[in-house]
Short mmCIF file of C-alpha atoms in Angstrom, two decimals:
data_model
loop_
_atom_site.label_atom_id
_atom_site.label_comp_id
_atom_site.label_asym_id
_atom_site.label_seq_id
_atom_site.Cartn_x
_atom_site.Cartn_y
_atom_site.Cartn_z
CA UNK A 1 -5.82 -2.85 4.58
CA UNK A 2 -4.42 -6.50 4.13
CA UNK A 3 -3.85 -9.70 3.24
CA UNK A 4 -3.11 -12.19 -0.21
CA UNK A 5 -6.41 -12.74 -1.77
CA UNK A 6 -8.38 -12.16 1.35
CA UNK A 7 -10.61 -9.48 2.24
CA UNK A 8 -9.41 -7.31 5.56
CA UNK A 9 -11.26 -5.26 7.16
CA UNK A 10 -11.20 -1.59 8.29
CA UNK A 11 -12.75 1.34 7.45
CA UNK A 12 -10.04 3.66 4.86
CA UNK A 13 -8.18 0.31 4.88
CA UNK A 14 -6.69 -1.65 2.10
CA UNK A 15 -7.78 -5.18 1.39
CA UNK A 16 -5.64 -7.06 -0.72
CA UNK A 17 -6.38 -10.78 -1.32
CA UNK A 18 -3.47 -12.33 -3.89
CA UNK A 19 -5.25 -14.37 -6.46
CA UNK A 20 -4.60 -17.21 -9.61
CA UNK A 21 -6.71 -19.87 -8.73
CA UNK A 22 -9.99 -19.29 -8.14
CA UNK A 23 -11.40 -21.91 -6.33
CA UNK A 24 -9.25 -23.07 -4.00
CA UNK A 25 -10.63 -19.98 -1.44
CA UNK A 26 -14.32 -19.58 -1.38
CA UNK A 27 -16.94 -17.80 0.59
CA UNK A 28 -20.49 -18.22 0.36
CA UNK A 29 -20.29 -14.72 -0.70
CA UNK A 30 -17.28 -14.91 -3.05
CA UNK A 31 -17.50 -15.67 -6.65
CA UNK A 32 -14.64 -17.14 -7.37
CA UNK A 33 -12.74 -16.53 -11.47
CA UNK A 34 -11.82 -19.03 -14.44
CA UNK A 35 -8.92 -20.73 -13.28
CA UNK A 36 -5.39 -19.08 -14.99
CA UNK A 37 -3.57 -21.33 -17.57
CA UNK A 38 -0.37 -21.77 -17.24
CA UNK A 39 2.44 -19.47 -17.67
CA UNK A 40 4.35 -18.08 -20.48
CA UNK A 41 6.90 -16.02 -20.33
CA UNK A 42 6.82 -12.13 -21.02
CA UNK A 43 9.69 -10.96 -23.79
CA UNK A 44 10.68 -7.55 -23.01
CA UNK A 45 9.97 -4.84 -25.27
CA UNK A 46 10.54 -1.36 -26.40
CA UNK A 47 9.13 2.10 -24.41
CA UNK A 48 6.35 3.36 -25.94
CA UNK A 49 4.54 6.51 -25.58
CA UNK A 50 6.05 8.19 -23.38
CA UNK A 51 8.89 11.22 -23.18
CA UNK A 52 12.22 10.80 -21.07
CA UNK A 53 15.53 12.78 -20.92
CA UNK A 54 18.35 10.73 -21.95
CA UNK A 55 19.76 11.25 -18.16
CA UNK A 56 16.43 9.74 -16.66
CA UNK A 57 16.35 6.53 -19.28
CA UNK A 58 20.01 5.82 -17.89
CA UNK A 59 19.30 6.35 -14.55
CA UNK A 60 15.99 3.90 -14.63
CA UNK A 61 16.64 1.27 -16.71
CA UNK A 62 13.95 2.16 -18.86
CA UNK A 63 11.82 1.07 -15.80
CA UNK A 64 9.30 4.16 -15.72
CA UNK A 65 8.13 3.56 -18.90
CA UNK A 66 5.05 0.88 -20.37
CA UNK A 67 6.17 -1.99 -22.34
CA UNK A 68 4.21 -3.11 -24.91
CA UNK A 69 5.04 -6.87 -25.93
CA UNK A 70 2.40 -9.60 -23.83
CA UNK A 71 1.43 -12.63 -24.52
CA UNK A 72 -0.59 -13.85 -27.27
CA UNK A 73 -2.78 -16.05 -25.35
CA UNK A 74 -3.27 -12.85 -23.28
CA UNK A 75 -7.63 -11.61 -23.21
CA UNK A 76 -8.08 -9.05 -26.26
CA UNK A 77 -8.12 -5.73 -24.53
CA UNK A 78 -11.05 -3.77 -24.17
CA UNK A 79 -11.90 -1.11 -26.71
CA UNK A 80 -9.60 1.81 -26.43
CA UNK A 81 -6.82 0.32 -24.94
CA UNK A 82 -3.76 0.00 -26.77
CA UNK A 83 -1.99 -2.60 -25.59
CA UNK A 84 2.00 -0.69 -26.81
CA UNK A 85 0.64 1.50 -23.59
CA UNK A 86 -0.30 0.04 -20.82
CA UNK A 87 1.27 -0.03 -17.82
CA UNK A 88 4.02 -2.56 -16.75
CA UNK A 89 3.73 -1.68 -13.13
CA UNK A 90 0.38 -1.06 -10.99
CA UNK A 91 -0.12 -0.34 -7.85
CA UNK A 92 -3.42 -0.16 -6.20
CA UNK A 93 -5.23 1.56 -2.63
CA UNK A 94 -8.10 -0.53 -2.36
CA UNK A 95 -10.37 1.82 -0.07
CA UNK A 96 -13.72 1.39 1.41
CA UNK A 97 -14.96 -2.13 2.83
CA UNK A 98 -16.34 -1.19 5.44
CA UNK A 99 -18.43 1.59 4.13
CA UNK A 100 -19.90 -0.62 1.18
CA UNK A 101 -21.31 -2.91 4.32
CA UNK A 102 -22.52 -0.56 5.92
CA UNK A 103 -24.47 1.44 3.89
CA UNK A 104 -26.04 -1.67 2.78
CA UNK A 105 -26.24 -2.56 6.03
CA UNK A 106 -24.45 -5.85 5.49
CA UNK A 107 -23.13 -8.01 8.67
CA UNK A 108 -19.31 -7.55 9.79
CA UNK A 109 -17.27 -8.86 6.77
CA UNK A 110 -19.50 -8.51 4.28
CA UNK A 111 -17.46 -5.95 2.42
CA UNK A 112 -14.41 -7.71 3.05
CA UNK A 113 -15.28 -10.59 0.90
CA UNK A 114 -16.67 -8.78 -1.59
CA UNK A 115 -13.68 -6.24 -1.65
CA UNK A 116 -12.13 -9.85 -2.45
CA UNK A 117 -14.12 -10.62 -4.99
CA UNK A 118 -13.02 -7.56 -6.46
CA UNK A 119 -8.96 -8.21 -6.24
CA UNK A 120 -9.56 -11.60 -7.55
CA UNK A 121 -11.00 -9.97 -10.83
CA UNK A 122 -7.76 -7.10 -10.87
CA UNK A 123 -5.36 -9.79 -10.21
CA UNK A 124 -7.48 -12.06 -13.07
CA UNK A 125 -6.81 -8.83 -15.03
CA UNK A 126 -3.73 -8.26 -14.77
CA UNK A 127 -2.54 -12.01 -15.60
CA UNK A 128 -4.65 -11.86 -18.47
CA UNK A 129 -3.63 -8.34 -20.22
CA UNK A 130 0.18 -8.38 -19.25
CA UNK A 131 0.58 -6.31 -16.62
CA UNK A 132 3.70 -6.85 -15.23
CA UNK A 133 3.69 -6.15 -11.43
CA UNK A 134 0.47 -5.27 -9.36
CA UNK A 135 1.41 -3.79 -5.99
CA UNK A 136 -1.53 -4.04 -3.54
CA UNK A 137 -1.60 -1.90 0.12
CA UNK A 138 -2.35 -4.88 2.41
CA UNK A 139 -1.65 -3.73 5.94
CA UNK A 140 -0.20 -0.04 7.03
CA UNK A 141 2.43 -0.40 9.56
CA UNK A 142 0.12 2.16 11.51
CA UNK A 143 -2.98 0.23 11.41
CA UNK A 144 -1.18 -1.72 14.52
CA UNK A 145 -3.24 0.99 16.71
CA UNK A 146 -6.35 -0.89 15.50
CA UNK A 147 -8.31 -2.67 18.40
CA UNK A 148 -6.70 -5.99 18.81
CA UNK A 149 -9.39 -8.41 17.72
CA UNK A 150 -9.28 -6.42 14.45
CA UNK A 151 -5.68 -7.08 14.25
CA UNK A 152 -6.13 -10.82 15.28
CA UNK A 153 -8.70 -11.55 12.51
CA UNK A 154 -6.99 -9.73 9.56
CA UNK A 155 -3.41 -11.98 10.93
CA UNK A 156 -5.21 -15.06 11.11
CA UNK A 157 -7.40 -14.49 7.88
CA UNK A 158 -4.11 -13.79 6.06
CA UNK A 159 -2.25 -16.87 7.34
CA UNK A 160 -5.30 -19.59 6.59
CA UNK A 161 -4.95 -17.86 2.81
CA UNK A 162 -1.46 -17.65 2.40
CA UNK A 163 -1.73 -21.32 3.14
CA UNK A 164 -4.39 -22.01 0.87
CA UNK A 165 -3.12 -20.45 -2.47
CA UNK A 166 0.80 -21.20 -2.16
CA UNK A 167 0.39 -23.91 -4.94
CA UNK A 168 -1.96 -21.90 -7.35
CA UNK A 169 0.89 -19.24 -6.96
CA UNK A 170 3.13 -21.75 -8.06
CA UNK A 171 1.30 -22.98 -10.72
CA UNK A 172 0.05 -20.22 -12.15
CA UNK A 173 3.59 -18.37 -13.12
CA UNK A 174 2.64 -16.12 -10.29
CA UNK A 175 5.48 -14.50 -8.15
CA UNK A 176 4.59 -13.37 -4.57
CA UNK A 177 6.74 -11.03 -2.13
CA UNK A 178 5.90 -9.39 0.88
CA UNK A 179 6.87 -5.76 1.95
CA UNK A 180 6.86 -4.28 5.13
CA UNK A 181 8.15 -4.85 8.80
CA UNK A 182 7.25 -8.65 8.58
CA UNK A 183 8.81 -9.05 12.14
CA UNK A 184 5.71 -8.06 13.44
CA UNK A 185 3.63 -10.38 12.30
CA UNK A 186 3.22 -13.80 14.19
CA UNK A 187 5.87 -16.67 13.78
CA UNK A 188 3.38 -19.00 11.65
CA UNK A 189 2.44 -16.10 9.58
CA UNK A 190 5.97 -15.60 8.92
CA UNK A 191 6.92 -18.45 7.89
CA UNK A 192 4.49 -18.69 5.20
CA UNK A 193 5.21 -15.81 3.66
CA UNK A 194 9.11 -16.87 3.46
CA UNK A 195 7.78 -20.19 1.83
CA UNK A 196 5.21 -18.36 -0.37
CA UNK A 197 8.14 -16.36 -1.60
CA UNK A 198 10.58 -19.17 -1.89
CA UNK A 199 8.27 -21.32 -4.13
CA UNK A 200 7.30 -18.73 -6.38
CA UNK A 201 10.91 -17.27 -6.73
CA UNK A 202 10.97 -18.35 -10.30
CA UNK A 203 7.89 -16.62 -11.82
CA UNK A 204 7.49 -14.48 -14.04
CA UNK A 205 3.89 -13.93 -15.74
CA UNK A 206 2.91 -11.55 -12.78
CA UNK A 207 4.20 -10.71 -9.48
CA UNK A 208 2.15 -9.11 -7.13
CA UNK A 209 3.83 -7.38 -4.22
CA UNK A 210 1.66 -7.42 -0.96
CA UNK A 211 2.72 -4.73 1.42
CA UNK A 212 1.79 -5.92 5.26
CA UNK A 213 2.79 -3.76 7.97
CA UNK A 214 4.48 -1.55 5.75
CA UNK A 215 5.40 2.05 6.20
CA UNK A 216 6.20 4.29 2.88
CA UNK A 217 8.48 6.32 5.38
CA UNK A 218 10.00 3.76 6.82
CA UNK A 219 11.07 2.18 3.71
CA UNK A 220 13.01 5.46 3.37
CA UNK A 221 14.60 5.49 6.67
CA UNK A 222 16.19 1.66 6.53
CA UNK A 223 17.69 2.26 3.44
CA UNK A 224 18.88 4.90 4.86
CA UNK A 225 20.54 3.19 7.54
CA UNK A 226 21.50 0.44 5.22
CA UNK A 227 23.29 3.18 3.23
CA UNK A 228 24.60 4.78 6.34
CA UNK A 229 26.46 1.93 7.66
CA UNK A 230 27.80 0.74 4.23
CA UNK A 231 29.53 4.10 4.47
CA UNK A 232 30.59 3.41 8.25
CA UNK A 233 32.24 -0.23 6.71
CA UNK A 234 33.68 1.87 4.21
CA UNK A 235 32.09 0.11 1.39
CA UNK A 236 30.95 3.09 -0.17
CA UNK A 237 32.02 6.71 -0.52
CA UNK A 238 29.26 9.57 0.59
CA UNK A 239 29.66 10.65 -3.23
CA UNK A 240 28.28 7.43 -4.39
CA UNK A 241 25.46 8.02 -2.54
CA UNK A 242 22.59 8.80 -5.80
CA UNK A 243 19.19 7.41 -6.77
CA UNK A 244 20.00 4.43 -7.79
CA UNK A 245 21.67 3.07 -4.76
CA UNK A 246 18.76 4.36 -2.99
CA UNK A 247 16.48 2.70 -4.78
CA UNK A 248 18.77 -0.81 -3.97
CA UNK A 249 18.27 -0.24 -0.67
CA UNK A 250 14.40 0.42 -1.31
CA UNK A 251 11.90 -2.79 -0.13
CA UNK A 252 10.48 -2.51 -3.74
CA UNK A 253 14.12 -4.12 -4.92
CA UNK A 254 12.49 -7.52 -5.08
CA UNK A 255 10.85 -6.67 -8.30
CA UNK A 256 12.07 -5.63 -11.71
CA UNK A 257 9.71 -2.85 -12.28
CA UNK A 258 9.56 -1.00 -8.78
CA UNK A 259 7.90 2.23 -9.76
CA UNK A 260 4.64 2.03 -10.43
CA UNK A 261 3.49 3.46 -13.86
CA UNK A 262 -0.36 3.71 -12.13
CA UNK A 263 -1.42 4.34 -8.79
CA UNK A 264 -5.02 3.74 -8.25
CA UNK A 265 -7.29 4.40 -5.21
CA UNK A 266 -10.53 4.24 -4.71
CA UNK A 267 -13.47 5.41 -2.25
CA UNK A 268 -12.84 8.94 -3.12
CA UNK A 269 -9.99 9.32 -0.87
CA UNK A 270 -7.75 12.22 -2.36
CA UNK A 271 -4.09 10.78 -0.61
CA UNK A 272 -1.55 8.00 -0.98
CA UNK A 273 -1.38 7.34 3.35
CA UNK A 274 2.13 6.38 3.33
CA UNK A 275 2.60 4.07 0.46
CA UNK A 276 5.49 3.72 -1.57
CA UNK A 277 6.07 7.34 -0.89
CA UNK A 278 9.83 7.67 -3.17
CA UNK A 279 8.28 4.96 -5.92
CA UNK A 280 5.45 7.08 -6.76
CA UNK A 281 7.74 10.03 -7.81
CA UNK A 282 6.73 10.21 -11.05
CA UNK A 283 3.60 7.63 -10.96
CA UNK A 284 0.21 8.77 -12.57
CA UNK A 285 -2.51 8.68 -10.51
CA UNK A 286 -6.04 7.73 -10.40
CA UNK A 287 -8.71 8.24 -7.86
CA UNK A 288 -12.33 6.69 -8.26
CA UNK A 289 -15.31 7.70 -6.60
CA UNK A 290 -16.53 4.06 -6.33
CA UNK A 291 -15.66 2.11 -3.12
CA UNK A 292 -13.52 -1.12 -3.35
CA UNK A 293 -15.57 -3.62 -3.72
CA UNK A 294 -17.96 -1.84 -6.80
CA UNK A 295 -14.39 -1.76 -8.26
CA UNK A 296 -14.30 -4.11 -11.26
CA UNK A 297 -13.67 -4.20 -15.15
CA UNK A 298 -15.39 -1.38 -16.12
CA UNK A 299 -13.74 1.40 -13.62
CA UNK A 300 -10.13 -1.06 -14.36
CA UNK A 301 -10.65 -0.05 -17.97
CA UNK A 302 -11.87 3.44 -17.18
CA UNK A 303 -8.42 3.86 -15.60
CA UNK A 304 -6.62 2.65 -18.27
CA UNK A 305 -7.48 4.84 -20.83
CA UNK A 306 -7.12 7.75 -18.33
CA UNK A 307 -3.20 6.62 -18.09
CA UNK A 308 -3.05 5.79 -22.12
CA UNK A 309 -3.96 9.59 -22.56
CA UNK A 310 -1.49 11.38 -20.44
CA UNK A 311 1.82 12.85 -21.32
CA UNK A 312 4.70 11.58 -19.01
CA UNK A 313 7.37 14.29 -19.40
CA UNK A 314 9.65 13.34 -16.34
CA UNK A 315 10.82 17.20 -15.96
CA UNK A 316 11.32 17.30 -19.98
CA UNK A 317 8.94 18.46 -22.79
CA UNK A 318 7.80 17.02 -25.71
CA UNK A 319 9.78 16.43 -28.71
#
């Protein structure tokens, strides 16, 4: 599971390369996209499709719910897809590297850069159709049991990319943050990230949360704590303790959307392995037979209409 735009490596891991600019990261094995134009900025719009008590609408913001107003220059959308529906927030397992490489009997890596091929296209996607955030599973906080040299070359394949796309980020109207016990990670790699997020602070087309030694339980716990010793200061009461101060406290705060709309995984892997385990609450999911790097337009579409046709109640009924 990991990294920006880069392919990682594992078996049941998540690769997660970040993406704008195609060409500034190639492989021999990597095709890279059309180069993004540049940004425009998203006006919000009205909920769509979907059923909410009154309480819940309060309570989120209007955050669980699609928005429907994207930018003209924006690809047509594929037939089917009605654009008033789709999702504002999606969040994505990408499963399976390893297995596509081996069963073709590829050498080590192999699936890795094509699993990046196939972020590069999601990401593409994404920009393209107004999809507001895309949350990608980079690196589980327990994938540190991994043999080491594992570890090492997912780190350092991560740090050589963060370097190498921080100004297609910036040009691109492409916001980056990282989630996830970042301490843990080495110094360079670090600072990076910090400048990654710093210099694309201001965008807005897209922002793409990368989750790196991040734990879905954990998140829970340190707000937790947060919450705890806010109460210890005496800066809040226990009785102001609700959801929403929770979900302050949550890692996903750094985005405007933090529940994802769609969760998709793929590989065939029935389970969400400790991601974003309060933001996917009421979050539809979607799991694909197809391992991660097969996954492209088509099965990106296929899930789309899956969400478009679902009723999202939220405890209510229909009207």
């Amino acid at each position: 599971m990991l990294s920006l735009r880069f392919p990682i490596s594992f078996d049941n891991a998540l690769i997660t390369p970040f993406k704008p600019r195609p060409s500034r990261f190639q492989t021999p094995t990597v095709q890279s996209l059309p180069r993004l134009s540049s940004s425009l900025s998203l006006p919000r719009a009205t909920t769509a499709g979907v059923v909410l008590k009154e309480e819940d609408r309060v309570l989120s913001n209007n955050r669980f719910a699609p928005r429907g107003d994207f930018p003209p220059d924006g690809e047509p959308l594929p037939a089917g897809l009605r654009r008033e529906l789709m999702p504002r927030h999606v969040a994505v397992i990408m499963d399976g590297n390893v297995r596509w490489e081996r069963r073709r009997g590829l050498p080590a890596g192999s699936g890795h850069e094509a699993g990046a091929r196939s972020l590069r296209e999601l990401v593409e996607l994404c920009w393209k159709w107004g999809i507001r955030v895309l949350t990608v599973f980079a690196f589980s906080y327990d994938n540190w049991v991994r043999p080491q040299v594992e570890v090492d070359f997912l780190m350092n394949l991560f740090e050589k990319m963060t370097s190498s796309e921080i100004d297609s980020f910036a040009r691109d109207g492409i916001r980056i943050s990282v989630i996830g016990d970042v301490s843990k990670l080495p110094n360079s790699l670090q600072k990076l990230i910090s400048d990654a997020e710093d210099r694309t602070k201001g965008n807005f087309r897209l922002h793409i949360v990368v989750a790196v030694s991040y734990s879905g339980k954990y998140d829970i716990v340190q707000a937790c704590k947060s919450i705890s010793q806010k109460v210890k200061d005496g800066l809040i009461q226990v009785d102001g303790i609700n959801e929403s101060l929770i979900e302050q406290e949550l890692e996903t705060n750094c985005t405007e959307f933090p529940y994802p709309d769609l969760l998709i995984r793929t590989s065939g892997e029935l389970r969400v392995s400790n991601f974003l385990l309060w933001q996917l609450a009421y979050t539809e999911f979607f799991f694909v037979s197809a391992l991660w790097p097969d996954f492209g337009k088509a099965e990106f579409v296929e899930a789309l209409i899956s969400f478009q046709q679902r009723q999202r109640r939220y405890g209510g009924r229909d009207l």
